[in-house]
Short mmCIF file of C-alpha atoms in Angstrom, two decimals:
data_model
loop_
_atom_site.label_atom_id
_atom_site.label_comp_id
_atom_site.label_asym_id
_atom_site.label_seq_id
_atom_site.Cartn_x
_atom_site.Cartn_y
_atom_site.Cartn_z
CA UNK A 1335 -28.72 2.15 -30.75
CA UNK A 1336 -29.49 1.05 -34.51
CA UNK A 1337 -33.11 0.73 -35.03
CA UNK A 1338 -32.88 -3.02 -35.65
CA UNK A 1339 -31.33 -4.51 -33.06
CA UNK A 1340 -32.81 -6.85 -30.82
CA UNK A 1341 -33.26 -6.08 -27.14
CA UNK A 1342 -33.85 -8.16 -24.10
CA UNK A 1343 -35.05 -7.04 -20.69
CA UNK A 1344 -34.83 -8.80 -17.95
CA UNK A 1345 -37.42 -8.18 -14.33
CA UNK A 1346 -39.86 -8.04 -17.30
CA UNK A 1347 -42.94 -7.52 -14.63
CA UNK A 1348 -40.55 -4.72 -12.82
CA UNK A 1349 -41.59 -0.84 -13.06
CA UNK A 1350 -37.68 -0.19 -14.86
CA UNK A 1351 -38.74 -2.70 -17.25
CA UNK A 1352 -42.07 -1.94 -17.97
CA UNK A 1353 -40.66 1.86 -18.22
CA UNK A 1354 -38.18 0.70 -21.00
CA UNK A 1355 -40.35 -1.41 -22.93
CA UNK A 1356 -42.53 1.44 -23.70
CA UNK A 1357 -39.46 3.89 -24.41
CA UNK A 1358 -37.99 1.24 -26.80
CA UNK A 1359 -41.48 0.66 -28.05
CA UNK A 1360 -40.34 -2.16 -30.59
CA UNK A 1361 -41.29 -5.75 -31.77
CA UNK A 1362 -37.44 -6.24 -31.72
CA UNK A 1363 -37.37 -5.57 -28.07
CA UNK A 1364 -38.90 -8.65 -24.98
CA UNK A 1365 -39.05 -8.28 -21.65
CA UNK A 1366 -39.04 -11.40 -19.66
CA UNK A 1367 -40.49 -12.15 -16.02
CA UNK A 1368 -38.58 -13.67 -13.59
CA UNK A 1369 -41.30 -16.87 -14.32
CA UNK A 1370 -40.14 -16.70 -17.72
CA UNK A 1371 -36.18 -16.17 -17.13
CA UNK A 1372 -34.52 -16.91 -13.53
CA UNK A 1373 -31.19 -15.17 -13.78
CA UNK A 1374 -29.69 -17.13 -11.15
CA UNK A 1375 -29.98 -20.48 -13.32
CA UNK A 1376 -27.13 -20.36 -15.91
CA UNK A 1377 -28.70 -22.81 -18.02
CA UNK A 1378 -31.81 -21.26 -18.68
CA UNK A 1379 -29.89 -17.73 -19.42
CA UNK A 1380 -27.82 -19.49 -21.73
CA UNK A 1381 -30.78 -20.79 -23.20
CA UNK A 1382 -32.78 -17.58 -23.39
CA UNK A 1383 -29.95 -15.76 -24.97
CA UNK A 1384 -29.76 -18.00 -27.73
CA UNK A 1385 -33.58 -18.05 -28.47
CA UNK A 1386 -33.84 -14.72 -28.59
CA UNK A 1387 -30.21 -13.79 -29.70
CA UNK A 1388 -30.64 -10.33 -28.49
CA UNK A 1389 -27.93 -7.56 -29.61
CA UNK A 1390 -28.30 -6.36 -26.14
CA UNK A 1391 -29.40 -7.26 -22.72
CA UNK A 1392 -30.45 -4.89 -20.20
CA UNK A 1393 -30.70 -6.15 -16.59
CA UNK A 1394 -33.40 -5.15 -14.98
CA UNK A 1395 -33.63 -7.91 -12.59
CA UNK A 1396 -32.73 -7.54 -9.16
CA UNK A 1397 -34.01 -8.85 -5.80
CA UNK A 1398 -34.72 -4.74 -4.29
CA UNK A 1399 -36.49 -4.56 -0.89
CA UNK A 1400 -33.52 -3.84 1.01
CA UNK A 1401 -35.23 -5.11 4.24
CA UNK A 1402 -35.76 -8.76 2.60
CA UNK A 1403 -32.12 -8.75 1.47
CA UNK A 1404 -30.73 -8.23 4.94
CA UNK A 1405 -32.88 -11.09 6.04
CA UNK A 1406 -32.19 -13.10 3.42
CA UNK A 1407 -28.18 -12.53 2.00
CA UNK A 1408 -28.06 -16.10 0.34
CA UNK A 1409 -31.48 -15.33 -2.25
CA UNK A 1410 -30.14 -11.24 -2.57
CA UNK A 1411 -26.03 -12.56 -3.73
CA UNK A 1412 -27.84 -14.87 -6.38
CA UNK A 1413 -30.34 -12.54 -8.09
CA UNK A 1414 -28.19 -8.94 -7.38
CA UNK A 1415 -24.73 -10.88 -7.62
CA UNK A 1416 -24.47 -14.26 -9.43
CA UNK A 1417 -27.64 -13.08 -11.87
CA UNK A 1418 -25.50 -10.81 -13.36
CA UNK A 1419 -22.42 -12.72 -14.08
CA UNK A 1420 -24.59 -15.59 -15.60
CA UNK A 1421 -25.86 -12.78 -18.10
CA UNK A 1422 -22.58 -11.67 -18.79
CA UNK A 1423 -21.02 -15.01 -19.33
CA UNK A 1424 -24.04 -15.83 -21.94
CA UNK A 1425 -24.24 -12.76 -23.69
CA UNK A 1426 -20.39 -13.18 -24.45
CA UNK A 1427 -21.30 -16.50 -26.22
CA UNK A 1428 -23.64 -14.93 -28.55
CA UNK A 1429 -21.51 -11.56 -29.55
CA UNK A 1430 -24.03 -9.48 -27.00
CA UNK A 1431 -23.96 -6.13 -25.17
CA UNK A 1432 -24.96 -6.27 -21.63
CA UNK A 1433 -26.40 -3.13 -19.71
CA UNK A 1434 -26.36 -3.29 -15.92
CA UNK A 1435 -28.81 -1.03 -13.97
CA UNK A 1436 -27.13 0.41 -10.97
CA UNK A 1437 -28.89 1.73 -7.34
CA UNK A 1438 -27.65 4.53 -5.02
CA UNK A 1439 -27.15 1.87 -2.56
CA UNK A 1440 -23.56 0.80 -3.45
CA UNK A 1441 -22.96 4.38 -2.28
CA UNK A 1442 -22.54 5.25 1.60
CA UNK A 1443 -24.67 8.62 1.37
CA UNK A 1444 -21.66 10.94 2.78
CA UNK A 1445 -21.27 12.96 -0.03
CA UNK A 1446 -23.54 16.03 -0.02
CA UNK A 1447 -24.04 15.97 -3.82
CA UNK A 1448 -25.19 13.95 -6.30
CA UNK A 1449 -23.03 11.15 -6.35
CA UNK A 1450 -21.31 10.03 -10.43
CA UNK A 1451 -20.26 6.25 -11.44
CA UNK A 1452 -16.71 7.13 -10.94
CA UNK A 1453 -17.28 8.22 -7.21
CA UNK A 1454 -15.70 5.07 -4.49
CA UNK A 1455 -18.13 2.81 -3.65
CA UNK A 1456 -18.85 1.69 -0.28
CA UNK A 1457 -22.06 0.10 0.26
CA UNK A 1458 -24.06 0.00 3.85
CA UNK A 1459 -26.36 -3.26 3.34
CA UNK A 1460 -26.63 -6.53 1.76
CA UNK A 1461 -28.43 -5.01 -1.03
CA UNK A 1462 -25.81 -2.40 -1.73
CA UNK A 1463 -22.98 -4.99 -1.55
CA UNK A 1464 -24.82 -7.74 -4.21
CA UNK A 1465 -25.67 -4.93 -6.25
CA UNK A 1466 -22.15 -3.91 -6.28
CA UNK A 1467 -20.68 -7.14 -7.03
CA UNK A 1468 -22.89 -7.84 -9.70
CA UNK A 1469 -21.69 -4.17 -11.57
CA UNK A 1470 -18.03 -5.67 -10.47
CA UNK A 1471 -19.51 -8.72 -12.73
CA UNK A 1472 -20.25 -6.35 -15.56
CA UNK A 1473 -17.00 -4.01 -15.74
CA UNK A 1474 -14.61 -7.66 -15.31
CA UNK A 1475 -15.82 -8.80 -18.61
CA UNK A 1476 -14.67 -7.86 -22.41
CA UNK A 1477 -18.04 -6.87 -23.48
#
């Protein structure tokens, strides 16, 4: 990455995020809470993007306590799932790069090794499955 292009991190207030705001370390990168960007609302992505016009977006959003997402499938498919498309369908507007952060959990955990992104997916729990769609999301676009 060129030294001058503008990042944006989403799940600002998340441990990822925090972690990659102090590796990027730059007045050209933000980081914005889920109070100050809900992924699920198109709108204000849209919005955001164009404010900020970042180069790239990182996702670092995601609705991740497993247990909550089996209880509640509707919330986990709009933050893990529809988040992610409405990120993708924005940053194509403005010309941007979109980086989605992936879990173990679209895995099944048969392998004994170290599973790689071109291993099959099959994911054992709500939060495995939203996750997974919203990488689907990412790899369906042009970007």
């Amino acid at each position: 990455m060129s030294k001058h292009q503008q990042v944006l991190i989403t799940g600002g207030q998340g441990q990822l995020a925090t972690d990659l705001v102090q590796v990027f370390n730059s007045s050209d990168t933000v980081a914005l809470s889920h109070q100050q960007l809900d992924i699920t609302q198109q709108s204000d992505v849209e919005a955001a993007l164009r404010h900020y016009k970042p180069d790239v977006v990182i996702n670092a959003a995601a609705f991740t306590d497993v247990d909550k997402c089996e209880a509640h499938p509707v919330q986990a498919r709009l933050v893990n799932s529809l988040g992610p498309e409405n990120l993708v369908a924005a940053a194509h507007k403005i010309g941007a790069r979109v980086l989605q952060v992936s879990t173990d959990y679209v895995f099944d955990g048969m392998l004994e090794r170290p599973y790689i992104e071109t291993d099959d997916t099959n994911p054992q729990s709500i939060y495995g499955q939203t996750k997974l769609q919203g990488e689907q999301a990412m790899r369906d676009c042009d970007l």
